[in-house]
Amino acid sequence: MRLIASLDHYLATESGDTLYVHQYTGSRLSGAGLDLEVTTDYPWSGAVYLRVLAAPQAGRGLALRVPAWSATTRISVNHDPERTGISPGYHLLHRTWRAGDLVTVHLDATPRWTYPDRRVDAVRGCVAIERGPLVYCFEQADQLDGARLDDLAVRPGGVLGERPVTLDGIGQTIEITAPAIPQPPLAPVTLPPAVPSSPPASMAPPFLPVPGMTAIAIPYFQWDNRDGGPMRVQMPRG
């Protein structure tokens, strides 16, 4: 209840003559004398539209949050693009606003590989996937051709695909496909004889990558709505 009652403070705040927009969602924002309507399909889309409904005659600032994950961010006012550099943090637009002015923000929601710190033992040699502000995960229910999730490794650096889909138990979402290979089987442990004479008879079968194999991921917040099978966020690197 406390979160719901204070939700507006997470969306935007005002300081002096500037309205700071922190989170992007369909809403009506007011502060620093500005009254805005926000329209967006974020986080599925990186496009955000802020329309001025009312503004004072004096100039006011509008500070827009630019997330660090957005590699290329574009901002325009009435379709006139910002010429100054846009970097992570808050991008300030200060001008005399008029009702009907339209501010458009395009955040880069391209799927990306995210690597853990090498000092974290539990996930060393692994990689995760993010898209915009969303962390993704791999569930057994989504893997193709009977592939076992526990036997898959992904190929970081490869192209990540994305496609809108509707899944039973989840509804509409955006899947991400990642290049993958099966992990080599574990070789059985065989103790050598006291006096080596020949290679151990028990050897693992040869490991052959499967060309064109993919692993499929969905947003983490949507997991565990189907078969209750295995799930992973950090995948081994193949």
Coordinates of C-alpha atoms in Angstrom, one line a residue:
M1 CA 0.0 0.0 0.0
R2 CA 2.8 2.4 0.8
L3 CA 4.3 1.8 -2.7
I4 CA 1.0 2.5 -4.4
A5 CA 0.4 5.6 -2.4
S6 CA 3.8 7.0 -3.2
L7 CA 4.1 5.8 -6.8
D8 CA 3.8 9.4 -8.2
H9 CA 7.1 10.3 -6.5
Y10 CA 8.9 7.6 -8.4
L11 CA 7.6 8.8 -11.8
A12 CA 8.6 12.5 -11.5
T13 CA 9.7 15.2 -9.1
E14 CA 10.2 18.9 -9.3
S15 CA 13.1 21.1 -8.3
G16 CA 12.9 24.8 -8.7
D17 CA 11.6 25.5 -12.2
T18 CA 12.4 22.0 -13.6
L19 CA 10.3 18.9 -13.8
Y20 CA 12.4 15.7 -13.6
V21 CA 10.9 12.6 -15.3
H22 CA 12.4 9.5 -13.8
Q23 CA 10.2 6.6 -15.1
Y24 CA 8.4 6.2 -18.4
T25 CA 4.8 4.9 -18.3
G26 CA 1.4 6.1 -19.5
S27 CA 0.6 8.8 -17.0
R28 CA -0.4 12.4 -16.3
L29 CA 2.5 14.4 -14.7
S30 CA 2.4 17.8 -13.1
G31 CA 5.2 19.9 -11.6
A32 CA 7.2 23.1 -11.9
G33 CA 4.1 24.6 -13.6
L34 CA 4.1 22.0 -16.3
D35 CA 1.2 19.6 -17.0
L36 CA 2.2 16.7 -19.2
E37 CA 0.5 13.6 -20.7
V38 CA 2.9 10.6 -21.2
T39 CA 2.1 8.0 -23.8
T40 CA 4.3 4.9 -24.4
D41 CA 4.4 1.2 -24.8
Y42 CA 7.6 1.1 -22.7
P43 CA 9.3 -1.2 -21.8
W44 CA 8.3 -3.2 -24.9
S45 CA 9.1 -0.2 -27.1
G46 CA 11.7 2.5 -26.5
A47 CA 9.5 5.3 -27.9
V48 CA 8.0 7.7 -25.3
Y49 CA 5.8 10.7 -26.1
L50 CA 5.3 13.6 -23.7
R51 CA 2.7 16.2 -24.7
V52 CA 2.4 19.5 -23.0
L53 CA -1.2 20.1 -21.8
A54 CA -0.5 23.4 -19.9
A55 CA 2.5 25.6 -19.2
P56 CA 3.3 29.0 -17.7
Q57 CA 4.4 31.9 -19.8
A58 CA 7.9 31.8 -18.2
G59 CA 10.5 29.3 -19.3
R60 CA 10.6 25.9 -17.6
G61 CA 12.9 23.0 -17.6
L62 CA 12.0 19.4 -18.4
A63 CA 14.7 16.9 -17.4
L64 CA 14.4 13.5 -19.0
R65 CA 16.1 10.4 -17.6
V66 CA 18.5 8.7 -20.1
P67 CA 19.2 5.1 -18.9
A68 CA 22.8 3.9 -19.1
W69 CA 21.7 0.8 -21.1
S70 CA 20.4 3.0 -24.0
A71 CA 23.4 3.0 -26.4
T72 CA 21.8 5.6 -28.7
T73 CA 19.1 7.9 -27.5
R74 CA 17.3 10.4 -29.7
I75 CA 15.2 13.3 -28.3
S76 CA 13.1 15.8 -30.3
V77 CA 10.8 18.7 -29.6
N78 CA 8.0 19.1 -32.1
H79 CA 9.9 16.8 -34.4
D80 CA 13.0 19.0 -34.3
P81 CA 15.9 16.7 -33.1
E82 CA 18.2 17.8 -30.2
R83 CA 21.6 18.8 -31.7
T84 CA 23.5 18.6 -28.4
G85 CA 25.0 15.3 -27.2
I86 CA 22.7 13.0 -25.2
S87 CA 24.4 11.0 -22.6
P88 CA 23.3 8.8 -19.6
G89 CA 21.8 10.8 -16.8
Y90 CA 19.2 13.5 -17.3
H91 CA 18.9 15.5 -20.5
L92 CA 17.6 19.0 -19.8
L93 CA 15.2 20.9 -22.1
H94 CA 14.7 24.5 -21.0
R95 CA 12.4 26.7 -23.0
T96 CA 9.1 28.5 -23.1
W97 CA 6.6 25.7 -23.5
R98 CA 3.2 25.9 -25.2
A99 CA 0.2 23.7 -24.9
G100 CA 0.4 21.1 -27.7
D101 CA 4.2 20.9 -27.7
L102 CA 5.4 17.3 -28.2
V103 CA 8.6 15.8 -26.8
T104 CA 9.6 12.5 -28.3
V105 CA 12.2 10.2 -26.6
H106 CA 13.6 7.1 -28.5
L107 CA 15.5 4.8 -26.2
D108 CA 17.6 2.0 -27.6
A109 CA 15.9 -1.2 -26.6
T110 CA 18.1 -3.5 -28.6
P111 CA 18.8 -6.9 -26.9
R112 CA 22.3 -7.1 -25.4
W113 CA 24.7 -9.5 -23.8
T114 CA 25.4 -8.7 -20.1
Y115 CA 28.5 -10.2 -18.5
P116 CA 28.9 -10.7 -14.7
D117 CA 32.0 -9.6 -12.8
R118 CA 34.6 -12.3 -13.1
R119 CA 35.1 -12.2 -9.3
V120 CA 31.6 -13.7 -8.7
D121 CA 32.4 -17.4 -8.5
A122 CA 28.8 -18.7 -9.0
V123 CA 28.4 -17.1 -12.5
R124 CA 32.0 -17.1 -13.7
G125 CA 32.0 -18.1 -17.4
C126 CA 28.3 -17.2 -17.8
V127 CA 26.4 -14.5 -19.6
A128 CA 22.9 -13.0 -19.3
I129 CA 20.6 -11.2 -21.8
E130 CA 18.8 -7.9 -21.3
R131 CA 16.5 -5.9 -23.5
G132 CA 15.9 -2.3 -22.5
P133 CA 15.2 -2.3 -18.7
L134 CA 14.2 -6.0 -18.7
V135 CA 16.3 -8.9 -17.6
Y136 CA 15.6 -12.1 -19.5
C137 CA 15.6 -15.7 -18.6
F138 CA 15.6 -19.1 -20.3
E139 CA 12.9 -21.6 -19.4
Q140 CA 12.7 -25.3 -20.4
A141 CA 9.2 -24.7 -21.8
D142 CA 10.5 -22.5 -24.6
Q143 CA 13.5 -24.6 -25.9
L144 CA 13.1 -26.2 -29.3
D145 CA 13.5 -29.8 -30.6
G146 CA 13.5 -31.3 -27.1
A147 CA 16.7 -29.6 -26.1
R148 CA 17.4 -29.8 -22.4
L149 CA 18.1 -26.4 -20.8
D150 CA 20.7 -27.8 -18.5
D151 CA 22.6 -29.1 -21.5
L152 CA 22.7 -25.8 -23.5
A153 CA 25.4 -23.1 -23.7
V154 CA 25.0 -19.8 -25.6
R155 CA 27.5 -18.2 -27.9
P156 CA 28.0 -14.6 -26.7
G157 CA 28.8 -12.0 -29.3
G158 CA 26.4 -13.6 -31.8
V159 CA 23.3 -11.8 -33.1
L160 CA 20.3 -11.8 -30.8
G161 CA 17.0 -12.0 -32.5
E162 CA 13.6 -10.8 -31.1
R163 CA 10.0 -11.4 -32.0
P164 CA 6.6 -10.6 -30.5
V165 CA 4.7 -13.7 -29.6
T166 CA 1.7 -14.8 -27.6
L167 CA 2.3 -17.7 -25.2
D168 CA -0.1 -19.8 -23.2
G169 CA -0.1 -18.9 -19.6
I170 CA 1.8 -15.6 -20.3
G171 CA 0.0 -13.7 -23.1
Q172 CA 1.8 -11.2 -25.2
T173 CA 5.6 -10.9 -24.8
I174 CA 8.8 -10.5 -26.8
E175 CA 11.0 -13.5 -27.1
I176 CA 14.8 -13.3 -27.7
T177 CA 16.7 -16.0 -29.6
A178 CA 20.3 -16.5 -28.9
P179 CA 22.8 -18.7 -30.8
A180 CA 23.5 -21.8 -28.8
I181 CA 25.3 -25.2 -28.8
P182 CA 24.9 -28.3 -26.6
Q183 CA 27.5 -28.5 -23.9
P184 CA 29.9 -31.5 -24.2
P185 CA 28.9 -34.4 -22.1
L186 CA 30.8 -35.0 -18.9
A187 CA 33.5 -37.6 -19.3
P188 CA 33.2 -40.4 -16.7
V189 CA 36.0 -40.5 -14.1
T190 CA 38.3 -43.4 -14.7
L191 CA 41.3 -44.1 -12.4
P192 CA 44.4 -45.0 -14.3
P193 CA 46.2 -48.2 -13.5
A194 CA 49.2 -48.2 -11.2
V195 CA 51.5 -48.6 -14.3
P196 CA 50.1 -46.7 -17.3
S197 CA 49.8 -49.0 -20.3
S198 CA 47.1 -47.7 -22.5
P199 CA 44.4 -44.9 -22.6
P200 CA 41.4 -45.5 -20.4
A201 CA 38.7 -47.5 -22.2
S202 CA 35.9 -45.3 -20.9
M203 CA 36.0 -42.1 -23.0
A204 CA 33.4 -39.4 -23.6
P205 CA 31.9 -39.4 -27.1
P206 CA 33.1 -36.7 -29.5
F207 CA 31.5 -33.3 -29.1
L208 CA 29.9 -31.9 -32.3
P209 CA 28.3 -28.4 -32.3
V210 CA 24.9 -28.2 -34.0
P211 CA 24.8 -25.4 -36.6
G212 CA 21.9 -23.0 -36.4
M213 CA 20.8 -24.1 -32.9
T214 CA 19.2 -21.4 -30.7
A215 CA 18.1 -20.9 -27.1
I216 CA 15.0 -18.9 -26.4
A217 CA 14.5 -16.4 -23.6
I218 CA 11.5 -14.5 -22.2
P219 CA 11.4 -11.6 -19.7
Y220 CA 12.3 -12.7 -16.2
F221 CA 9.1 -11.3 -14.6
Q222 CA 7.0 -13.7 -16.7
W223 CA 8.7 -17.0 -15.8
D224 CA 7.1 -19.9 -13.9
N225 CA 3.7 -19.6 -15.5
R226 CA 3.7 -22.9 -17.4
D227 CA 5.3 -26.3 -16.8
G228 CA 7.4 -25.5 -13.7
G229 CA 10.5 -26.8 -15.5
P230 CA 14.1 -25.5 -15.1
M231 CA 15.0 -21.8 -15.5
R232 CA 18.2 -19.9 -15.8
V233 CA 19.2 -16.3 -16.1
Q234 CA 22.9 -16.8 -16.3
M235 CA 23.8 -19.2 -19.1
P236 CA 27.1 -21.0 -19.7
R237 CA 29.2 -19.6 -22.5
G238 CA 30.0 -22.0 -25.2

